[in-house]
Every structure is written in C-alpha cells, then in structure tokens.
GROMACS .gro file of C-alpha atoms in nm:
model
  346
    1MET     CA    1   9.862  12.178   7.861
    2GLU     CA    2   9.939  12.393   8.163
    3THR     CA    3   9.676  12.206   8.363
    4VAL     CA    4   9.834  11.872   8.272
    5LYS     CA    5  10.174  11.996   8.385
    6LYS     CA    6  10.027  12.108   8.718
    7ILE     CA    7   9.864  11.769   8.773
    8VAL     CA    8  10.188  11.586   8.690
    9ALA     CA    9  10.387  11.819   8.917
   10LYS     CA   10  10.141  11.771   9.205
   11TYR     CA   11  10.085  11.396   9.186
   12GLY     CA   12  10.403  11.276   9.014
   13LEU     CA   13  10.434  11.120   8.669
   14PRO     CA   14  10.438  10.752   8.785
   15ARG     CA   15  10.115  10.796   8.986
   16VAL     CA   16   9.945  10.970   8.693
   17ILE     CA   17  10.053  10.685   8.461
   18ILE     CA   18   9.917  10.421   8.705
   19THR     CA   19   9.586  10.611   8.729
   20LEU     CA   20   9.555  10.642   8.350
   21PHE     CA   21   9.641  10.273   8.312
   22LEU     CA   22   9.361  10.181   8.555
   23PHE     CA   23   9.110  10.395   8.363
   24ALA     CA   24   9.233  10.237   8.037
   25LEU     CA   25   9.167   9.890   8.180
   26PHE     CA   26   8.811   9.987   8.274
   27ALA     CA   27   8.761  10.141   7.928
   28ALA     CA   28   8.895   9.828   7.756
   29ALA     CA   29   8.692   9.588   7.970
   30PRO     CA   30   8.366   9.595   7.765
   31PHE     CA   31   8.555   9.533   7.439
   32VAL     CA   32   8.707   9.207   7.567
   33GLY     CA   33   8.391   9.076   7.733
   34VAL     CA   34   8.454   9.185   8.092
   35ARG     CA   35   8.154   9.335   8.272
   36VAL     CA   36   8.236   9.680   8.410
   37ASP     CA   37   7.979   9.658   8.691
   38GLU     CA   38   8.126   9.328   8.818
   39SER     CA   39   8.477   9.475   8.789
   40VAL     CA   40   8.375   9.780   8.993
   41THR     CA   41   8.221   9.547   9.254
   42ASN     CA   42   8.541   9.342   9.276
   43THR     CA   43   8.754   9.658   9.301
   44LEU     CA   44   8.538   9.803   9.578
   45ASN     CA   45   8.551   9.472   9.766
   46ARG     CA   46   8.930   9.452   9.743
   47PHE     CA   47   8.957   9.817   9.847
   48GLY     CA   48   8.740   9.756  10.153
   49MET     CA   49   8.928   9.437  10.241
   50ASN     CA   50   9.270   9.602  10.242
   51CYS     CA   51   9.225   9.970  10.330
   52VAL     CA   52   9.237   9.929  10.710
   53MET     CA   53   9.572   9.747  10.689
   54VAL     CA   54   9.703  10.034  10.475
   55LEU     CA   55   9.565  10.280  10.731
   56ALA     CA   56   9.775  10.096  10.992
   57MET     CA   57  10.085  10.250  10.829
   58VAL     CA   58   9.984  10.607  10.917
   59PRO     CA   59  10.062  10.629  11.294
   60MET     CA   60  10.415  10.488  11.268
   61ILE     CA   61  10.499  10.705  10.968
   62HIS     CA   62  10.379  11.015  11.155
   63SER     CA   63  10.594  10.933  11.460
   64GLY     CA   64  10.908  10.876  11.253
   65CYS     CA   65  10.914  10.499  11.308
   66GLY     CA   66  10.898  10.447  10.932
   67LEU     CA   67  10.702  10.198  10.727
   68ASN     CA   68  10.557   9.920  10.937
   69PHE     CA   69  10.714   9.604  10.797
   70GLY     CA   70  10.628   9.454  11.137
   71LEU     CA   71  10.260   9.453  11.041
   72PRO     CA   72  10.248   9.071  11.088
   73LEU     CA   73  10.246   9.137  11.465
   74GLY     CA   74   9.912   9.313  11.431
   75ILE     CA   75   9.788   9.046  11.190
   76ILE     CA   76   9.880   8.773  11.439
   77SER     CA   77   9.681   8.960  11.706
   78GLY     CA   78   9.383   8.968  11.473
   79LEU     CA   79   9.419   8.598  11.394
   80LEU     CA   80   9.422   8.519  11.765
   81GLY     CA   81   9.108   8.727  11.813
   82ALA     CA   82   8.934   8.560  11.519
   83THR     CA   83   9.015   8.204  11.627
   84LEU     CA   84   8.914   8.277  11.987
   85ALA     CA   85   8.581   8.425  11.873
   86ILE     CA   86   8.513   8.105  11.679
   87GLN     CA   87   8.633   7.891  11.970
   88PHE     CA   88   8.379   8.064  12.196
   89GLU     CA   89   8.104   8.010  11.933
   90PHE     CA   90   8.006   8.370  11.859
   91HIS     CA   91   7.815   8.425  11.535
   92GLY     CA   92   7.737   8.700  11.287
   93LEU     CA   93   7.829   9.063  11.345
   94LEU     CA   94   7.875   8.987  11.716
   95CYS     CA   95   8.148   8.737  11.625
   96PHE     CA   96   8.330   9.004  11.425
   97LEU     CA   97   8.302   9.259  11.706
   98MET     CA   98   8.413   9.006  11.967
   99ALA     CA   99   8.711   8.916  11.748
  100ILE     CA  100   8.814   9.283  11.764
  101VAL     CA  101   8.768   9.289  12.141
  102LEU     CA  102   8.963   8.965  12.192
  103SER     CA  103   9.246   9.074  11.961
  104THR     CA  104   9.290   9.412  12.134
  105PRO     CA  105   9.486   9.288  12.442
  106PHE     CA  106   9.725   9.096  12.216
  107ALA     CA  107   9.772   9.399  11.990
  108VAL     CA  108   9.839   9.631  12.286
  109ILE     CA  109  10.089   9.394  12.452
  110LEU     CA  110  10.272   9.304  12.130
  111GLY     CA  111  10.265   9.664  12.007
  112TYR     CA  112  10.404   9.791  12.337
  113GLY     CA  113  10.694   9.545  12.329
  114TYR     CA  114  10.753   9.617  11.961
  115GLY     CA  115  10.755   9.992  12.027
  116LYS     CA  116  11.003   9.953  12.313
  117LEU     CA  117  11.231   9.756  12.082
  118LEU     CA  118  11.212  10.020  11.808
  119ASN     CA  119  11.307  10.288  12.062
  120LYS     CA  120  11.631  10.097  12.119
  121VAL     CA  121  11.724  10.100  11.750
  122LYS     CA  122  11.636  10.450  11.631
  123GLY     CA  123  11.743  10.489  11.270
  124GLY     CA  124  11.717  10.119  11.193
  125GLU     CA  125  11.346  10.073  11.255
  126MET     CA  126  11.251   9.928  10.917
  127MET     CA  127  11.523   9.664  10.921
  128ILE     CA  128  11.430   9.555  11.275
  129ALA     CA  129  11.058   9.569  11.188
  130THR     CA  130  11.116   9.328  10.900
  131TYR     CA  131  11.301   9.087  11.130
  132VAL     CA  132  11.030   9.113  11.395
  133GLY     CA  133  10.760   9.044  11.137
  134PHE     CA  134  10.935   8.738  10.995
  135SER     CA  135  11.034   8.591  11.332
  136SER     CA  136  10.688   8.639  11.484
  137VAL     CA  137  10.526   8.451  11.194
  138SER     CA  138  10.776   8.167  11.233
  139PHE     CA  139  10.711   8.149  11.607
  140MET     CA  140  10.335   8.136  11.554
  141CYS     CA  141  10.374   7.847  11.309
  142ILE     CA  142  10.467   7.644  11.617
  143MET     CA  143  10.204   7.798  11.844
  144TRP     CA  144   9.913   7.732  11.607
  145LEU     CA  145   9.988   7.362  11.659
  146LEU     CA  146  10.030   7.384  12.037
  147LEU     CA  147   9.753   7.619  12.150
  148PRO     CA  148   9.463   7.426  12.311
  149TYR     CA  149   9.185   7.495  12.060
  150THR     CA  150   8.904   7.239  12.048
  151ASN     CA  151   8.647   7.376  11.801
  152ALA     CA  152   8.589   7.104  11.539
  153SER     CA  153   8.567   7.357  11.256
  154MET     CA  154   8.926   7.471  11.324
  155VAL     CA  155   9.136   7.177  11.445
  156TRP     CA  156   9.283   6.904  11.227
  157GLY     CA  157   9.019   6.632  11.204
  158TYR     CA  158   9.244   6.328  11.217
  159ALA     CA  159   9.433   6.444  11.527
  160GLY     CA  160   9.180   6.662  11.705
  161ARG     CA  161   9.442   6.924  11.787
  162GLY     CA  162   9.641   7.192  11.611
  163LEU     CA  163   9.474   7.447  11.385
  164ARG     CA  164   9.419   7.393  11.015
  165THR     CA  165   9.602   7.603  10.759
  166THR     CA  166   9.277   7.758  10.637
  167ILE     CA  167   8.963   7.806  10.847
  168SER     CA  168   8.628   7.905  10.695
  169THR     CA  169   8.442   8.200  10.848
  170GLU     CA  170   8.110   8.072  10.713
  171GLY     CA  171   7.859   8.048  10.993
  172TYR     CA  172   8.067   8.281  11.209
  173PHE     CA  173   8.150   8.628  11.071
  174LEU     CA  174   8.146   8.577  10.693
  175HIS     CA  175   8.045   8.906  10.522
  176ALA     CA  176   7.954   9.060  10.858
  177LEU     CA  177   8.042   9.400  10.712
  178ASN     CA  178   7.998   9.330  10.339
  179ASP     CA  179   7.627   9.255  10.378
  180LEU     CA  180   7.563   9.539  10.624
  181PHE     CA  181   7.369   9.813  10.438
  182ALA     CA  182   7.491   9.665  10.107
  183ILE     CA  183   7.353   9.837   9.795
  184SER     CA  184   7.274   9.617   9.493
  185LEU     CA  185   7.227   9.775   9.150
  186GLY     CA  186   7.204   9.477   8.919
  187LYS     CA  187   7.550   9.319   8.909
  188LEU     CA  188   7.698   9.620   9.088
  189VAL     CA  189   7.713   9.557   9.462
  190ILE     CA  190   7.851   9.824   9.695
  191PRO     CA  191   7.981   9.684  10.029
  192THR     CA  192   7.852   9.987  10.218
  193GLY     CA  193   7.912   9.846  10.567
  194MET     CA  194   8.277   9.767  10.498
  195ILE     CA  195   8.342  10.109  10.345
  196LEU     CA  196   8.159  10.286  10.630
  197PHE     CA  197   8.366  10.092  10.884
  198PHE     CA  198   8.685  10.213  10.715
  199ALA     CA  199   8.546  10.567  10.698
  200ILE     CA  200   8.484  10.566  11.075
  201LEU     CA  201   8.840  10.447  11.147
  202ALA     CA  202   8.986  10.693  10.894
  203PHE     CA  203   8.792  10.982  11.048
  204ALA     CA  204   8.902  10.875  11.396
  205MET     CA  205   9.266  10.870  11.278
  206TRP     CA  206   9.228  11.213  11.114
  207ALA     CA  207   9.067  11.353  11.430
  208PHE     CA  208   9.339  11.202  11.650
  209LEU     CA  209   9.615  11.358  11.439
  210HIS     CA  210   9.455  11.698  11.503
  211THR     CA  211   9.453  11.653  11.881
  212LYS     CA  212   9.735  11.767  12.109
  213THR     CA  213   9.879  11.414  12.124
  214GLY     CA  214   9.844  11.370  11.747
  215THR     CA  215  10.022  11.699  11.683
  216ALA     CA  216  10.297  11.586  11.919
  217MET     CA  217  10.324  11.262  11.722
  218THR     CA  218  10.368  11.455  11.398
  219ALA     CA  219  10.628  11.679  11.565
  220VAL     CA  220  10.822  11.373  11.685
  221GLY     CA  221  10.828  11.234  11.331
  222SER     CA  222  10.928  11.566  11.174
  223ASN     CA  223  11.193  11.678  11.422
  224PRO     CA  224  11.247  11.466  11.735
  225THR     CA  225  11.512  11.703  11.872
  226PHE     CA  226  11.275  12.000  11.855
  227ALA     CA  227  10.991  11.788  11.999
  228ARG     CA  228  11.209  11.683  12.294
  229ALA     CA  229  11.306  12.048  12.353
  230CYS     CA  230  10.933  12.131  12.368
  231GLY     CA  231  10.886  11.884  12.652
  232ILE     CA  232  10.739  11.599  12.448
  233ASN     CA  233  10.823  11.249  12.567
  234VAL     CA  234  10.951  11.120  12.232
  235ASP     CA  235  10.984  10.756  12.333
  236ARG     CA  236  10.633  10.742  12.480
  237ILE     CA  237  10.479  10.896  12.167
  238ARG     CA  238  10.666  10.649  11.945
  239VAL     CA  239  10.542  10.354  12.153
  240LEU     CA  240  10.185  10.489  12.130
  241SER     CA  241  10.211  10.508  11.751
  242VAL     CA  242  10.334  10.148  11.730
  243VAL     CA  243  10.050  10.025  11.954
  244MET     CA  244   9.798  10.209  11.735
  245SER     CA  245   9.950  10.066  11.419
  246THR     CA  246   9.951   9.714  11.562
  247TRP     CA  247   9.586   9.741  11.669
  248LEU     CA  248   9.481   9.873  11.328
  249GLY     CA  249   9.667   9.583  11.169
  250ALA     CA  250   9.467   9.342  11.388
  251VAL     CA  251   9.138   9.507  11.292
  252GLY     CA  252   9.249   9.520  10.928
  253ILE     CA  253   9.303   9.145  10.899
  254LEU     CA  254   8.961   9.083  11.056
  255VAL     CA  255   8.800   9.307  10.794
  256TYR     CA  256   8.994   9.116  10.528
  257GLU     CA  257   8.887   8.775  10.663
  258GLN     CA  258   8.515   8.855  10.692
  259SER     CA  259   8.516   8.952  10.324
  260PHE     CA  260   8.755   8.686  10.195
  261GLY     CA  261   8.573   8.408  10.379
  262PHE     CA  262   8.874   8.232  10.529
  263ILE     CA  263   9.123   8.272  10.812
  264GLN     CA  264   9.469   8.192  10.681
  265LEU     CA  265   9.727   8.086  10.940
  266TYR     CA  266  10.092   7.978  10.951
  267MET     CA  267  10.291   8.153  10.673
  268ALA     CA  268  10.005   8.370  10.538
  269PRO     CA  269  10.091   8.687  10.741
  270PHE     CA  270  10.429   8.697  10.561
  271TYR     CA  271  10.259   8.825  10.248
  272MET     CA  272  10.043   9.104  10.392
  273ALA     CA  273  10.295   9.376  10.486
  274LEU     CA  274  10.453   9.449  10.147
  275PRO     CA  275  10.123   9.519   9.963
  276ALA     CA  276  10.010   9.753  10.244
  277VAL     CA  277  10.344   9.938  10.243
  278SER     CA  278  10.339   9.962   9.863
  279ALA     CA  279   9.982  10.089   9.852
  280ILE     CA  280  10.045  10.384  10.082
  281LEU     CA  281  10.365  10.475   9.896
  282ILE     CA  282  10.186  10.460   9.561
  283GLY     CA  283   9.922  10.685   9.718
  284GLY     CA  284  10.184  10.955   9.772
  285ALA     CA  285  10.311  10.896  10.125
  286SER     CA  286  10.679  10.912  10.217
  287VAL     CA  287  10.880  10.754  10.497
  288ASN     CA  288  10.788  11.040  10.734
  289LYS     CA  289  10.462  11.183  10.598
  290ALA     CA  290  10.128  11.015  10.528
  291SER     CA  291   9.765  11.120  10.510
  292ILE     CA  292   9.423  10.956  10.485
  293THR     CA  293   9.413  11.067  10.121
  294ASN     CA  294   9.732  10.871  10.055
  295VAL     CA  295   9.566  10.564  10.205
  296ILE     CA  296   9.252  10.594   9.992
  297ILE     CA  297   9.426  10.675   9.662
  298GLY     CA  298   9.701  10.417   9.712
  299THR     CA  299   9.464  10.134   9.805
  300LEU     CA  300   9.230  10.210   9.514
  301LEU     CA  301   9.515  10.222   9.263
  302PHE     CA  302   9.694   9.913   9.396
  303GLN     CA  303   9.384   9.696   9.432
  304GLY     CA  304   9.223   9.834   9.115
  305ILE     CA  305   9.523   9.742   8.902
  306LEU     CA  306   9.551   9.406   9.079
  307THR     CA  307   9.183   9.332   9.009
  308MET     CA  308   9.149   9.459   8.655
  309THR     CA  309   9.474   9.355   8.488
  310PRO     CA  310   9.428   8.975   8.515
  311SER     CA  311   9.061   8.979   8.409
  312VAL     CA  312   9.118   9.210   8.108
  313MET     CA  313   9.435   9.030   7.997
  314ASN     CA  314   9.276   8.685   8.032
  315SER     CA  315   8.978   8.788   7.823
  316ALA     CA  316   9.200   8.956   7.564
  317ILE     CA  317   9.431   8.656   7.507
  318HIS     CA  318   9.164   8.390   7.585
  319THR     CA  319   9.398   8.208   7.823
  320ASP     CA  320   9.376   8.175   8.200
  321MET     CA  321   9.697   8.337   8.322
  322SER     CA  322   9.532   8.531   8.605
  323GLU     CA  323   9.766   8.411   8.881
  324VAL     CA  324  10.080   8.471   8.673
  325ILE     CA  325   9.961   8.818   8.572
  326ARG     CA  326   9.857   8.899   8.930
  327ILE     CA  327  10.203   8.804   9.061
  328ILE     CA  328  10.379   9.010   8.791
  329VAL     CA  329  10.159   9.316   8.846
  330SER     CA  330  10.161   9.306   9.227
  331ASN     CA  331  10.537   9.254   9.251
  332GLY     CA  332  10.595   9.520   8.986
  333MET     CA  333  10.398   9.776   9.190
  334ILE     CA  334  10.574   9.668   9.509
  335LEU     CA  335  10.911   9.712   9.337
  336TYR     CA  336  10.813  10.057   9.213
  337ALA     CA  337  10.687  10.162   9.556
  338LEU     CA  338  10.996  10.042   9.741
  339THR     CA  339  11.225  10.203   9.482
  340ARG     CA  340  11.037  10.528   9.530
  341LYS     CA  341  11.077  10.491   9.908
  342MET     CA  342  11.454  10.462   9.869
  343GLU     CA  343  11.461  10.775   9.650
  344VAL     CA  344  11.258  10.972   9.908
  345ALA     CA  345  11.485  10.852  10.188
  346ARG     CA  346  11.791  10.980  10.006
   0.00000   0.00000   0.00000
C-alpha cells in the first residue's frame, strides 16, 4: 500500500489512471478478438510517427517560451522540404534526408523571426504562438496554390498547377525509416529505424541540455533575471530555443509523413500542435520544465490510448465507431492536459 502511495505521489493520480487504463485495454484486447501483437505494432508505429514533434516542445519549455502552439511553423518548413524533395525527384532514404536538408533553411528563418516576435511579447508567448500558428497555416493555403511546382504527382491534374490536398509519398520516401532495420516477429513488427532515429535526436537534445549553452537555456527558463545577472544573453538564448523547436517540428512532420504515407497540405497543420502539447503534458512536463522521459511517457500514453480504445470498443460493441471514439478520446486527453497546464501555471 505504501508503494502504491509513493507511485501516485510521484507520477500523479491522473497519469497512473491513464496508464492502468492503457494496460486494461491491452488485457481486454484478446477477449474481444483484437490481436495484441498487431495492437503493439500499431502503437509503436504511432509512437514513432509522433515522438519527434513532441520532442520539439522541449527547447521552448526549457527557455521559458512556454508550450509551442506555433508548431505549425515547423510543420510548414517540413512540408516545404518534403514537396521540394519530390519536385527534385529524390527517392528512398535519400529523399527523406534531402527533405530534412531542404526544410532546414525554412525552419531556421521562420524560427528566427518567430523567436524575435516572442521576445517582444514576454509573458504572452502562448497566445501569440497560437495566433502565429493559425495565421501561417492560412497564409500557406494561398501559397500552396501559387508556388511553381511542376511534378505531376503533386499538382492538380486538370490545371497543371497548384498542389493537391494530399500527396502520396509512395515511390519517394514512404517507410524510409519504418523499413530500416525493421524486426518482424509474426504479426509484431518493430519499426526499429524510426525508433532509433528518435533515440538519436533525443540523445542529442539531452546532451545539448547538459552543455554550457543548454544549462544557460534552462537558467533562462527558470529565472531570467538571475540568468541576465550572470551575463547570459536571455533574448539570444530564447531565439535559439525557438529555432531548435521549429527545426524539430520540421523533422517531426517528415518522420510522420514517411510512416503515414501521405503529405497533407492546406489546413492539416492546424491539427498537429494540440496533440503534441497534450502528449508532453500528460507525460509529466509543465509550462517551464520538460525532460526526454516526459516526451517518451507522454507520447506512449497518448498514442497508445488513441490506438487501442477505438479497436477494443469497436470489437466489443460490434459496430464501427472508430472515428467517433478516436475524436472523443483524443479531445478528452487534450482537455485534461490543457486543464492540467492551467493548474500548473497558477
């Protein structure tokens, strides 16, 4: 009993309940006809698809810029890199790597401007970040129609110009990471390459946070007045954190696309920030403190619940309500996470 109390005190009752609920879903799966090995495969795939975008929250949280609701800026950079890589006819893993290279200048430029803006509105970063995210997506809805792409697999066929809403990555960088070193054990498939790619980025982030600059970033987020008194250029560190977050967002959407199989343009980036913010909060982060462990736990819990609940419920009631259940569950976890954020802020 004492051990249970310690676990609850350390991880918080809501997080313990979410974890137990996820285990209960896996335990119930065989009894309603859902294969556990396929469910684990789907959960690992969704974890790998989304974990880099959740990791993109860490730099801005550490620098005191708050939760990155402006993640669509990074996503737009990644979309530009992906479409340019296809335009230039790269294929396979090289296409994925070139998409990262081509998206990097956009991420650095947009992140720098975004960071400069956030330095002008200290204390209101999350509100401005939300506005920046929404307005950038709206602006790009126009640009996707005007940019001079010519690749037949991307442009509207009847007009020959303007990008389609959804572009397939098949033949370009579909499963470039998923199939890399993949381990198949019957129906259980472990996307080793995708998980290793996240592990490399996560280790790099952990190592950076233990450098002199990373320590300065943490100091700026914890106590900017003290950091400034120590000779740290607070504004420069904050801009650096935003650039890092924007670049990770760009890489994150590329990881997502190579696994998902499609590039989604126009309004799609609207819906990517809230799940990433919610995942890291569910993992135990706060508005000014986050760790790699928070990223891993939060993404596993969020994506695990999102994967298992519809499949188990559908099989239990013998009715296809997967999309309805997915919307209810995802928005419920987002609501919990944002409510928790408000409590922490107070």
